[in-house]
PDB file of C-alpha atoms in Angstrom:
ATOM      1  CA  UNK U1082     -20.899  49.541 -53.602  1.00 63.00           C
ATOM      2  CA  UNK U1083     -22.295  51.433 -51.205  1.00 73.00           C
ATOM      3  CA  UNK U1084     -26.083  51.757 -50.074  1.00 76.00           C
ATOM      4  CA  UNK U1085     -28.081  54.649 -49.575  1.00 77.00           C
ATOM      5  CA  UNK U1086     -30.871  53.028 -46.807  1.00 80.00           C
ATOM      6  CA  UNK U1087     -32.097  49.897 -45.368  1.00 86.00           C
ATOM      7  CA  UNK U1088     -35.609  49.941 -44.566  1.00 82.00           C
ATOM      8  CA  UNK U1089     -37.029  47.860 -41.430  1.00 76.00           C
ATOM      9  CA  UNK U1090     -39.990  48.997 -39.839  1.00 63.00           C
ATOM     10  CA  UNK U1091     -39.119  48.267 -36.295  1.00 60.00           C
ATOM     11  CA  UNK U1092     -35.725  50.611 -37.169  1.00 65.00           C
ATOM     12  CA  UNK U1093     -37.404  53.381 -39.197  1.00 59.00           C
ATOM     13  CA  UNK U1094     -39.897  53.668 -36.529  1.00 58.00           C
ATOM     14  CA  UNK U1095     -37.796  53.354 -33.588  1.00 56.00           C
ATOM     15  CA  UNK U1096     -39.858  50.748 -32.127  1.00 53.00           C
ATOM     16  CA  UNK U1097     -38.193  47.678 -29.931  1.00 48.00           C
ATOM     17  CA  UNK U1098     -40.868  45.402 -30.184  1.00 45.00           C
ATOM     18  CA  UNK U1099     -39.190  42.710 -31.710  1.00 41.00           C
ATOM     19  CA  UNK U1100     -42.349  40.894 -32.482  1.00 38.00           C
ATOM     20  CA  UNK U1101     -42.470  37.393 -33.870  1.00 39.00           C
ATOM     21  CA  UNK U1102     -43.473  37.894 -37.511  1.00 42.00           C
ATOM     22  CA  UNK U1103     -41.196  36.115 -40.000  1.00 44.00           C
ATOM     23  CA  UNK U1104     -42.995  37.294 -42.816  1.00 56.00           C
ATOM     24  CA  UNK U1105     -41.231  40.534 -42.813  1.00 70.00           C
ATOM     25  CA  UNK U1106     -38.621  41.702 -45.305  1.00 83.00           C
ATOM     26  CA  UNK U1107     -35.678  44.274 -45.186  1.00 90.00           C
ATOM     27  CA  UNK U1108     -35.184  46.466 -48.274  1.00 90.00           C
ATOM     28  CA  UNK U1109     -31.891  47.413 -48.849  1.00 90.00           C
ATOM     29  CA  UNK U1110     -30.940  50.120 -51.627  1.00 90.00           C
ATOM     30  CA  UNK U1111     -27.806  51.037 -53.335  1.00 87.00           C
ATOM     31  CA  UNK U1112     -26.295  53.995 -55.066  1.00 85.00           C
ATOM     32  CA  UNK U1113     -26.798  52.026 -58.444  1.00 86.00           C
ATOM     33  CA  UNK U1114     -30.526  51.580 -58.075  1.00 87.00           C
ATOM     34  CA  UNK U1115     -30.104  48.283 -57.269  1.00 90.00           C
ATOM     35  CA  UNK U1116     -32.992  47.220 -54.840  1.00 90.00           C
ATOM     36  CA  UNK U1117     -32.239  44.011 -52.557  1.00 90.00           C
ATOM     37  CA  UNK U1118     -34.739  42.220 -50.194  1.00 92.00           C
ATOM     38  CA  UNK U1119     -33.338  40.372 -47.355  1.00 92.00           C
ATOM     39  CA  UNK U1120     -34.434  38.614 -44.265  1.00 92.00           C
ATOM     40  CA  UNK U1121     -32.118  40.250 -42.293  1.00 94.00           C
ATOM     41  CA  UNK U1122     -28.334  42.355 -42.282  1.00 95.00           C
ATOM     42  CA  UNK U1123     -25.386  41.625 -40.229  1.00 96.00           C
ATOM     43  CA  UNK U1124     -23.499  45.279 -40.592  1.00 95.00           C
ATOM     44  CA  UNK U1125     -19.539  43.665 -40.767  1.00 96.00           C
ATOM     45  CA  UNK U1126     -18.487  47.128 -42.338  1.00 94.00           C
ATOM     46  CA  UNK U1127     -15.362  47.643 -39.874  1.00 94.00           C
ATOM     47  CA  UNK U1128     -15.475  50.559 -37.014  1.00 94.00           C
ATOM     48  CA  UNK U1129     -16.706  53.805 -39.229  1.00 93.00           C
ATOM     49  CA  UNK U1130     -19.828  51.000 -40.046  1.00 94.00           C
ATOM     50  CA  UNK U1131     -22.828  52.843 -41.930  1.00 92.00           C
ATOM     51  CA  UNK U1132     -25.325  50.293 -40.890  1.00 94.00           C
ATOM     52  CA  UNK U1133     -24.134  51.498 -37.157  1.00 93.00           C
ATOM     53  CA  UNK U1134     -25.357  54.469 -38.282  1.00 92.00           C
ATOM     54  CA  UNK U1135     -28.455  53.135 -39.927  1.00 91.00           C
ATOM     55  CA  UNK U1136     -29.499  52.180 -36.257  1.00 92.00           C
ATOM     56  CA  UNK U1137     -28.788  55.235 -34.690  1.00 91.00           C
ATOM     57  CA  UNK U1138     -25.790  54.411 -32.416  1.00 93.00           C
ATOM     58  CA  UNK U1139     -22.872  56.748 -31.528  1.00 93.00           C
ATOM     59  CA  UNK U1140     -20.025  57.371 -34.193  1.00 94.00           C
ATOM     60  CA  UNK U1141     -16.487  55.759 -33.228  1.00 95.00           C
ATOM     61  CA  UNK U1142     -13.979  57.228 -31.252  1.00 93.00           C
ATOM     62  CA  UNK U1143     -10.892  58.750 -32.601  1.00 89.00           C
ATOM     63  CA  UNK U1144      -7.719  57.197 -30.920  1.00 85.00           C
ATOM     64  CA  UNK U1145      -4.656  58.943 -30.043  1.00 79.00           C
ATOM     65  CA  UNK U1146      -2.759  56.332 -31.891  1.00 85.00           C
ATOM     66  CA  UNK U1147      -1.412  56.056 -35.807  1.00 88.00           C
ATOM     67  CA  UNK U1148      -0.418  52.619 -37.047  1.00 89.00           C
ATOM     68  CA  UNK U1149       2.023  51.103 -39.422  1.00 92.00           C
ATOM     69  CA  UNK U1150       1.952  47.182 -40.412  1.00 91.00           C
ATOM     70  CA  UNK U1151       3.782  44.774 -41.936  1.00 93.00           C
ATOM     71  CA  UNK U1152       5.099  41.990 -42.492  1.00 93.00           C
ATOM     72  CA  UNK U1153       8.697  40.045 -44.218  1.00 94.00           C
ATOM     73  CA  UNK U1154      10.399  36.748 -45.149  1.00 95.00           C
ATOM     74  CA  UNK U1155      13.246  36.795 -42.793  1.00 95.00           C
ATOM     75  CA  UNK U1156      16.161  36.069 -45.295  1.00 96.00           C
ATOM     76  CA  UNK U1157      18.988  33.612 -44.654  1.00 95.00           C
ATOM     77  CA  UNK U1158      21.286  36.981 -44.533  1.00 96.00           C
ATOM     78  CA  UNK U1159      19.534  37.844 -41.565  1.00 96.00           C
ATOM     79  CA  UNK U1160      20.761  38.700 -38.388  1.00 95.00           C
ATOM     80  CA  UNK U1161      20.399  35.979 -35.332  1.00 94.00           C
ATOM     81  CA  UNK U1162      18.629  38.445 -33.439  1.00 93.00           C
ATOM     82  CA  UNK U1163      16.284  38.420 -36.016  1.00 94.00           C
ATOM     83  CA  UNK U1164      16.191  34.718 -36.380  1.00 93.00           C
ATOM     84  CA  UNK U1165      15.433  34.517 -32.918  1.00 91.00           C
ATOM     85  CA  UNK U1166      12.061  36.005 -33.361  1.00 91.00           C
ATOM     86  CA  UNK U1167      10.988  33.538 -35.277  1.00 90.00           C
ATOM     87  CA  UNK U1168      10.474  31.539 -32.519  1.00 84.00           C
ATOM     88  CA  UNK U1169       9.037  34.112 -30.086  1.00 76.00           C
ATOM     89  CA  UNK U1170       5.254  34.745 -30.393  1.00 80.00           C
ATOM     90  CA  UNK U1171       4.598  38.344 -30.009  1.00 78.00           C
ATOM     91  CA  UNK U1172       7.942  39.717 -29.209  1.00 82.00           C
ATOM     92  CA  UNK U1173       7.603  43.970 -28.051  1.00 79.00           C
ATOM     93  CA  UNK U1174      10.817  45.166 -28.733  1.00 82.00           C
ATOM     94  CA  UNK U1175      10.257  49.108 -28.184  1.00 77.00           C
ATOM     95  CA  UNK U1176       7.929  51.139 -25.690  1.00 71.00           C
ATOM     96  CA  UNK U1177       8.711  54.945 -25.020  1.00 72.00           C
ATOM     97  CA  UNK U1178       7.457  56.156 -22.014  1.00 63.00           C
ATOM     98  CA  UNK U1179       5.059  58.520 -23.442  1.00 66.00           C
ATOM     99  CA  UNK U1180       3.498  56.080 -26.015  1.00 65.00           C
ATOM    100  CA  UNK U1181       5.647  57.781 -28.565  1.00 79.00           C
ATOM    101  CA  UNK U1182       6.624  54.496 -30.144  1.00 82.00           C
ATOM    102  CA  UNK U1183       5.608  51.094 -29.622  1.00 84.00           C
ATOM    103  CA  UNK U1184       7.007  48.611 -31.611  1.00 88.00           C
ATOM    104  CA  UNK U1185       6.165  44.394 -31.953  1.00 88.00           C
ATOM    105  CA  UNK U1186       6.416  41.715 -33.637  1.00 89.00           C
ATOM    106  CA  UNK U1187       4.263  38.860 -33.998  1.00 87.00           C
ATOM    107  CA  UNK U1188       5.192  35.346 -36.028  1.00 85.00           C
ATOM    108  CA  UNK U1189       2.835  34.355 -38.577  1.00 79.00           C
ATOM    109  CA  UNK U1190       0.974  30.740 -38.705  1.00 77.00           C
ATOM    110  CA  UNK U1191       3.342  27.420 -38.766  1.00 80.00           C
ATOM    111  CA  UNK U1192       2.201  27.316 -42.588  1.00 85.00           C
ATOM    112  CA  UNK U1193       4.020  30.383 -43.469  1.00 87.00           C
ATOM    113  CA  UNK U1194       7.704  29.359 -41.798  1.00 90.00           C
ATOM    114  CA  UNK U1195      10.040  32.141 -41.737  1.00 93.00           C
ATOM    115  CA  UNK U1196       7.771  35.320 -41.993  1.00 94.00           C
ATOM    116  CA  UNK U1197       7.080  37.884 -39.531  1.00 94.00           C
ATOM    117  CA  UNK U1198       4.746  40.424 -39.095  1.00 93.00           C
ATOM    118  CA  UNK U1199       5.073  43.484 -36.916  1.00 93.00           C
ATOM    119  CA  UNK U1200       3.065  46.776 -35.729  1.00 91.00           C
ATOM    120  CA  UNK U1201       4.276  50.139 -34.923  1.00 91.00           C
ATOM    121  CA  UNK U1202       1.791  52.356 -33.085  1.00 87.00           C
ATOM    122  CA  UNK U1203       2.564  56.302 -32.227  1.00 87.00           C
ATOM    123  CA  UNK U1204       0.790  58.937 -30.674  1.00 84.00           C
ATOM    124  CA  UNK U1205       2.665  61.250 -32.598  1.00 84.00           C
ATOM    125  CA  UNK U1206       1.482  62.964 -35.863  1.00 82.00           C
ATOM    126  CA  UNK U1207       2.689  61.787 -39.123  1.00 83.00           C
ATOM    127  CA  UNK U1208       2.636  62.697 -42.642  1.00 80.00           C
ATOM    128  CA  UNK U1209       0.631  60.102 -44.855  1.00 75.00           C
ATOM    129  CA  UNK U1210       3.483  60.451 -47.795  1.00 76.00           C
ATOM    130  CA  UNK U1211       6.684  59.987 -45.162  1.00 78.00           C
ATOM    131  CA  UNK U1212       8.185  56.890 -45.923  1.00 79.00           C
ATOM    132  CA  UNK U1213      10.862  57.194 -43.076  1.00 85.00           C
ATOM    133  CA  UNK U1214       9.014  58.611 -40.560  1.00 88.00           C
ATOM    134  CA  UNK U1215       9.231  54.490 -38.734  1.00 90.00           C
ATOM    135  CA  UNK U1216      12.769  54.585 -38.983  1.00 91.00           C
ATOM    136  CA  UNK U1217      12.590  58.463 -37.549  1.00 90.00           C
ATOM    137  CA  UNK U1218      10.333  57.275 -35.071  1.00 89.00           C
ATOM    138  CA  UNK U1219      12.269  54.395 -34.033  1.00 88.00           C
ATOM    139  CA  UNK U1220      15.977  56.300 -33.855  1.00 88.00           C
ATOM    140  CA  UNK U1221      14.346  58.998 -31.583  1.00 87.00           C
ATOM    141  CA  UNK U1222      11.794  56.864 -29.542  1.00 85.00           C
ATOM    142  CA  UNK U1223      13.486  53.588 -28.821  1.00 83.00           C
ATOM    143  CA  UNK U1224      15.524  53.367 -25.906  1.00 80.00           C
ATOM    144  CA  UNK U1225      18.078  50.611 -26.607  1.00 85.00           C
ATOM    145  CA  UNK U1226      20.075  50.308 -29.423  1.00 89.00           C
ATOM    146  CA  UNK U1227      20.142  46.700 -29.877  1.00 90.00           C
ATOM    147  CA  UNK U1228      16.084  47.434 -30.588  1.00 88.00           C
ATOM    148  CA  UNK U1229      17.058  50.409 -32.530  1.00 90.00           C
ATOM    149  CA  UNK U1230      19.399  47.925 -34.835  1.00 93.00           C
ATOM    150  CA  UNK U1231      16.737  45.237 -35.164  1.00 94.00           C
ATOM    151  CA  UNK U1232      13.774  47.232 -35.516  1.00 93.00           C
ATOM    152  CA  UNK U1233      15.339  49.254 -38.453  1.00 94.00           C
ATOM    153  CA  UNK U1234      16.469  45.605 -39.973  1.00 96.00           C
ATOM    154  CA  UNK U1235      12.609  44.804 -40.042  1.00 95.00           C
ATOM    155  CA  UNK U1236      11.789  47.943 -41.720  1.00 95.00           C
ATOM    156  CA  UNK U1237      14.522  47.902 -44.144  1.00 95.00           C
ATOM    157  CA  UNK U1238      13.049  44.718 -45.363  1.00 96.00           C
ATOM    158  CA  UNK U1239       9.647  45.139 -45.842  1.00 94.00           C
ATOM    159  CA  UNK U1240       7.590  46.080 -48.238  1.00 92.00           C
ATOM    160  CA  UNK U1241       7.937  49.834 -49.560  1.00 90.00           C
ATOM    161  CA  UNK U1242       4.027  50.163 -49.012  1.00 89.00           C
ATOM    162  CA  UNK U1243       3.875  48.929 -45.101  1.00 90.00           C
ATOM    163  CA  UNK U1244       5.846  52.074 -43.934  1.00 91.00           C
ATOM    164  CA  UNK U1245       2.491  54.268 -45.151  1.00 90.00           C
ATOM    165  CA  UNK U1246       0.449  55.327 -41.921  1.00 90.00           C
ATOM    166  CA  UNK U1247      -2.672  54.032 -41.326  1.00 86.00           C
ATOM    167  CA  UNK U1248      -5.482  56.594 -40.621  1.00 83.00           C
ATOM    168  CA  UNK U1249      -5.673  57.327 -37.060  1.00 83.00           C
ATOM    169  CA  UNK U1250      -7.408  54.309 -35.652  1.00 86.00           C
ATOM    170  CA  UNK U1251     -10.875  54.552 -33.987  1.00 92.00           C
ATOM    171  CA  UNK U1252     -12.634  52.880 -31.196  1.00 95.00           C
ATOM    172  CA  UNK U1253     -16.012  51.559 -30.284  1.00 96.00           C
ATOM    173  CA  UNK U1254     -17.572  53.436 -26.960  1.00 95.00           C
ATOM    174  CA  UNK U1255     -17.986  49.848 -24.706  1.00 94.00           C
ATOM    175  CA  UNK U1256     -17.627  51.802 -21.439  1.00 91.00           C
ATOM    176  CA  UNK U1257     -20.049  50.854 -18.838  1.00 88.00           C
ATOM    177  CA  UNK U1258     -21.986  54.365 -18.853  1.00 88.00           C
ATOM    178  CA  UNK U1259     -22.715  53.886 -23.055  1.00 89.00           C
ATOM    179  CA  UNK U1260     -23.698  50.133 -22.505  1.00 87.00           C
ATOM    180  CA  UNK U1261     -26.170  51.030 -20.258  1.00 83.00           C
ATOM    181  CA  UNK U1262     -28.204  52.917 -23.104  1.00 80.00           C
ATOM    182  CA  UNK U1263     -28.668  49.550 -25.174  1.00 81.00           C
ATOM    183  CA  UNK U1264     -32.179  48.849 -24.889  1.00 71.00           C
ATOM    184  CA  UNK U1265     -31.840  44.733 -25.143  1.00 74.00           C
ATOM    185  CA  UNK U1266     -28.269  44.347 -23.377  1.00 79.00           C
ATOM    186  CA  UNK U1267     -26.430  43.843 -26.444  1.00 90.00           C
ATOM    187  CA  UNK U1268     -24.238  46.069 -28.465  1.00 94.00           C
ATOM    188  CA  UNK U1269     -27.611  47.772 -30.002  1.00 92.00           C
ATOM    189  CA  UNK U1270     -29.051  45.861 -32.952  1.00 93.00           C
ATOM    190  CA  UNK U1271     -32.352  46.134 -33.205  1.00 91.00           C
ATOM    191  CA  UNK U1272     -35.166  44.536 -35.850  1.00 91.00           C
ATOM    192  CA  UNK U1273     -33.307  42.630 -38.177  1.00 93.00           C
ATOM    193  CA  UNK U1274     -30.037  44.439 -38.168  1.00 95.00           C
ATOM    194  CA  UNK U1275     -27.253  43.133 -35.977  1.00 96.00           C
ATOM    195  CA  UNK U1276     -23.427  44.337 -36.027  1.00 97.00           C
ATOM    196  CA  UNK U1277     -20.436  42.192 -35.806  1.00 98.00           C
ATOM    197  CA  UNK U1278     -16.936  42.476 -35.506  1.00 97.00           C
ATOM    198  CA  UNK U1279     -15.187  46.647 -35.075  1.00 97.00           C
ATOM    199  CA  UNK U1280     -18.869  47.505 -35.999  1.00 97.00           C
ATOM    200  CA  UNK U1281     -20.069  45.832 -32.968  1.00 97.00           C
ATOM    201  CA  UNK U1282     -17.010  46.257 -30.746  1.00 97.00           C
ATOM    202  CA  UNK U1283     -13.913  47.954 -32.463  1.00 96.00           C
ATOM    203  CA  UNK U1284     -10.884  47.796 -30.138  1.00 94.00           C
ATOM    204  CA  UNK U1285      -7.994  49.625 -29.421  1.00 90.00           C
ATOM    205  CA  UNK U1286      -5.075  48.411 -31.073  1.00 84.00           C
ATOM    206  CA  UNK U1287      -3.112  46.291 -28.591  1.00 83.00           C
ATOM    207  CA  UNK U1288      -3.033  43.010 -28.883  1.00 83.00           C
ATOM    208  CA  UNK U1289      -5.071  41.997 -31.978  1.00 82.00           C
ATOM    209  CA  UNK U1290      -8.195  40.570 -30.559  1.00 91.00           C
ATOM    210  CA  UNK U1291     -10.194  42.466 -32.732  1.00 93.00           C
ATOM    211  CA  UNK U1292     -10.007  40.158 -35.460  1.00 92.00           C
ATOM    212  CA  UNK U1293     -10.388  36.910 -33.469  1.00 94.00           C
ATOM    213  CA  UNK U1294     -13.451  38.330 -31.951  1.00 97.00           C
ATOM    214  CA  UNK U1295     -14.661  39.216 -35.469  1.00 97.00           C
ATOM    215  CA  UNK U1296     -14.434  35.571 -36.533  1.00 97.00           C
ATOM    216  CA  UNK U1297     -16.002  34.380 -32.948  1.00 98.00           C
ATOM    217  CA  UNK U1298     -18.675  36.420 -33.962  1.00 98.00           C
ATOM    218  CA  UNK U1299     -19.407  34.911 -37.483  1.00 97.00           C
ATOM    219  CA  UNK U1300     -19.342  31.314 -35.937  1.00 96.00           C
ATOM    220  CA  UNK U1301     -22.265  32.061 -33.274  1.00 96.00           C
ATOM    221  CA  UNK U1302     -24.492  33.604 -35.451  1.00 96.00           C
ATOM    222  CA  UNK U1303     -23.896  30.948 -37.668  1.00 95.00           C
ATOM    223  CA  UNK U1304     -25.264  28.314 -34.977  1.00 93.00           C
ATOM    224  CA  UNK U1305     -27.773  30.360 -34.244  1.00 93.00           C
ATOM    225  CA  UNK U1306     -29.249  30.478 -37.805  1.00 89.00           C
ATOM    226  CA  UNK U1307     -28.948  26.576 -38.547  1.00 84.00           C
ATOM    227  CA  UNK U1308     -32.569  25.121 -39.308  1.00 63.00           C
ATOM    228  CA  UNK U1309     -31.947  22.299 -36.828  1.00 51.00           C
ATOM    229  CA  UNK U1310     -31.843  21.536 -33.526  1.00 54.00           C
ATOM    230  CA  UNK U1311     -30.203  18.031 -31.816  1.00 54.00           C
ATOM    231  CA  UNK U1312     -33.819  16.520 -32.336  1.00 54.00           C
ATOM    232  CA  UNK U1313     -33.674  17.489 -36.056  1.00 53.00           C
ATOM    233  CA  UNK U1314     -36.519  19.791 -35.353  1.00 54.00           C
ATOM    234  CA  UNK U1315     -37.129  23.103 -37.413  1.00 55.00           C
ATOM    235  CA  UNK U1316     -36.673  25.347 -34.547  1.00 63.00           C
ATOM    236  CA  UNK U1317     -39.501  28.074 -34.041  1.00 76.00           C
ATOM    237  CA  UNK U1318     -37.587  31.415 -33.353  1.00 85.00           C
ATOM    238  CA  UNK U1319     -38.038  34.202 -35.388  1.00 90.00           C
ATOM    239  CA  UNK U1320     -35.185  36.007 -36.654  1.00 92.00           C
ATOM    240  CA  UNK U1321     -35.463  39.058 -34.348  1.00 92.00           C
ATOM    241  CA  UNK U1322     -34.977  36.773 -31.226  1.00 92.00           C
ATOM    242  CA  UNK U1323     -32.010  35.016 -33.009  1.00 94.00           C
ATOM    243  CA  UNK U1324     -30.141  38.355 -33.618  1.00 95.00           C
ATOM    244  CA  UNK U1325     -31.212  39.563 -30.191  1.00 94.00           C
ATOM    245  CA  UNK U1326     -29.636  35.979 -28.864  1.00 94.00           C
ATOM    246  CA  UNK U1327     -26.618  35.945 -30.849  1.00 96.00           C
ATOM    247  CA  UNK U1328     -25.856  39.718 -29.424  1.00 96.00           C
ATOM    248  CA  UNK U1329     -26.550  38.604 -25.874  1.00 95.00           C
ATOM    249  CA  UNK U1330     -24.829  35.472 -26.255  1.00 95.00           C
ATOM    250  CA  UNK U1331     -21.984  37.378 -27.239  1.00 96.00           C
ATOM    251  CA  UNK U1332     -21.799  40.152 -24.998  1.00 96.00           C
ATOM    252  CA  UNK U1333     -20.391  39.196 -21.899  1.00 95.00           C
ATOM    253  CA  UNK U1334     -16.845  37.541 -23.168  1.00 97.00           C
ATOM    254  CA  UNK U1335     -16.924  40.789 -25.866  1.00 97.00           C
ATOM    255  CA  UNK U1336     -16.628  42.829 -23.180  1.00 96.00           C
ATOM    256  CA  UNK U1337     -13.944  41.191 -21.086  1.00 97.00           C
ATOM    257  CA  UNK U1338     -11.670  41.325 -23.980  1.00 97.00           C
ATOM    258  CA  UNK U1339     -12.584  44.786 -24.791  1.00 97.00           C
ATOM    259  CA  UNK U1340     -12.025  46.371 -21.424  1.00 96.00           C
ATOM    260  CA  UNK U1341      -8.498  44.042 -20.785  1.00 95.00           C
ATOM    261  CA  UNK U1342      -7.554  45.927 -24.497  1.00 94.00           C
ATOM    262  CA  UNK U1343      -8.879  49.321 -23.410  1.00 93.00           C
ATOM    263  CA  UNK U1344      -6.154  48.509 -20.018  1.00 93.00           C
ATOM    264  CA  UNK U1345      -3.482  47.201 -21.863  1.00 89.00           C
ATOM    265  CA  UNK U1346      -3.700  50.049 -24.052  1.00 87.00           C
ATOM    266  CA  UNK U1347      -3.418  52.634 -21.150  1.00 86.00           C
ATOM    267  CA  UNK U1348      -0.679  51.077 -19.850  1.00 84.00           C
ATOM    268  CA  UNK U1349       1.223  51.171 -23.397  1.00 77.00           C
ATOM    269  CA  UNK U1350       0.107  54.529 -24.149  1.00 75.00           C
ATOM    270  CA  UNK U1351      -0.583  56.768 -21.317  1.00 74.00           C
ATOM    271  CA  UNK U1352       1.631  55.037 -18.720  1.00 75.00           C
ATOM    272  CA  UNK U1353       4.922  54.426 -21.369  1.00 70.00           C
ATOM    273  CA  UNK U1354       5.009  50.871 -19.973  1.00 76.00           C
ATOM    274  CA  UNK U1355       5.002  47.635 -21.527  1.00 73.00           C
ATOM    275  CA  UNK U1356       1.841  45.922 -20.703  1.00 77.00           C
ATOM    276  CA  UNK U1357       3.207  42.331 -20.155  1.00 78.00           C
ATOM    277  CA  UNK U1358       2.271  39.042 -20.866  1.00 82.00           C
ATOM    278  CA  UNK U1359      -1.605  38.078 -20.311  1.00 89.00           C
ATOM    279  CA  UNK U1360      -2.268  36.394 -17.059  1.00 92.00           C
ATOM    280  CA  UNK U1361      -3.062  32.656 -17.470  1.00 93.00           C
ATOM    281  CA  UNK U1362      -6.371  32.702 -16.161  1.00 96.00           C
ATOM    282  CA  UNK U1363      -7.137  34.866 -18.641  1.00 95.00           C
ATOM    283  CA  UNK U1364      -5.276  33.149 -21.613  1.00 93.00           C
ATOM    284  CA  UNK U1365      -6.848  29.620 -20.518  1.00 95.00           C
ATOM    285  CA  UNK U1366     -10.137  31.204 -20.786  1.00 96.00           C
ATOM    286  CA  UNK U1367      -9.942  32.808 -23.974  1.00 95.00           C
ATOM    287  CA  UNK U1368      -8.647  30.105 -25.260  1.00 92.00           C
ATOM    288  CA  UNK U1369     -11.425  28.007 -24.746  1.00 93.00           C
ATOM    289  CA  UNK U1370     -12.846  29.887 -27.218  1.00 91.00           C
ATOM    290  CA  UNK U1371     -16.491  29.560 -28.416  1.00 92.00           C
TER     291      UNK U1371
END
């Protein structure tokens, strides 16, 4: 259900004084009449986020890129090539030169043996009701036929519903000039209303880090909002500061995946090249993690 406004004084009034009043309330109403009082909102509503709106912030980006997704239980019938993917990670199989197609695979958790999933991306326009517009794509993009055999063989058995487009994706404005306009050096939450995940920081589509920055998200503000400290104290920060914190907090290692993305992206799409594997520095330190 969607709302129709979320009042919070230091919003509504444009005021960053975050103040250290605990006593407030936000009031949050919904196209039913139903009236909810919170102490504060995390907007998770995805990249066209209304609660982004709600705090004035720029709309999203329109990409140049459509997507398809999917995923299959490789069969027994299958062919070795794709066998072999099982065992690859995130295997790219097709990159035109003008990011006309980009096709990859990616192998689903150990739990789930024998399924893949895969992503085609496309600068190129396509009918929402075109059902073979991947396998079009794919005989008219990809350069090798091996690719052009095996990437068909993925299509042809998947689900009739994964070869419908995506809207064109959309992007989050990180760049250095728009962070600069964020009053408290986060990603612009103010009051009690933070963002998180393609609210906050919606990526281009490249690698999937969208998702696992999403769920990095929900685990910091979670720590951040526990009643205790080591000592078993209540801590004494009011829930401003903690949603100014968890944004800060956040920030810097956001960003650093966001602008590798916006590269890697680039490369795929304006350059026609495949992007390559992730240095090691960088995998060893997002790996760490949070």
């Amino acid at each position: 259900e969607e709302f129709t406004e979320i009042m919070d004084d230091n919003v509504n009034n444009n005021n960053n004084d975050n103040g250290d009043d605990d006593n407030g309330v936000i009031k949050v109403s919904f196209q039913s009449g139903l009236d909810l009082v919170a102490d504060f909102v995390v907007g998770a509503d995805g990249v066209h986020s209304r609660v982004r709106n709600v705090l004035g912030l720029a709309p999203p980006i329109k990409s140049e890129t459509t997507l398809f997704r999917g995923s299959l239980q490789v069969p027994d019938t299958a062919s070795i090539e794709l066998k072999g993917c099982l065992e690859g990670g995130m295997v790219p199989l097709a990159v035109d030169e003008k990011g006309k197609l980009y096709f990859v695979l990616f192998n689903f958790h150990e739990r789930h043996p024998g399924r893949l999933a895969w992503i085609l991306s496309t600068s190129i326009d396509v009918r929402s009701d075109d059902k073979m517009a991947p396998f079009a794509l794919v005989q008219d993009h990809a350069k090798e036929e091996k690719d052009v055999r095996l990437i068909k063989e993925v299509l042809a058995l998947s689900d009739e519903d994964h070869l419908k487009p995506y809207p064109k994706s959309s992007i989050v404005d990180l760049s250095d000039s728009a962070v600069d306009a964020f009053v408290d050096g986060g990603w612009g939450g103010r009051g009690r209303i933070t963002l998180t995940g393609d609210a906050a920081h919606g990526m281009p589509p490249t690698d999937g880090y969208g998702g696992s920055m999403a769920m990095e998200d929900a685990l910091v503000l979670t720590r951040i909002f526990e009643t205790t400290n080591n000592n078993n104290a209540v801590t004494n920060i009011s829930i401003e500061d903690r949603l100014r914190k968890f944004e800060l907090e956040r920030f810097a290692r956001v960003k650093k995946v966001y602008d590798n993305q916006c590269e890697r992206y680039n490369t795929r799409m304006r350059e026609g090249k495949r992007p390559g594997r992730q240095s090691k520095e960088f995998m060893d330190w997002l790996l760490v993690g949070v």
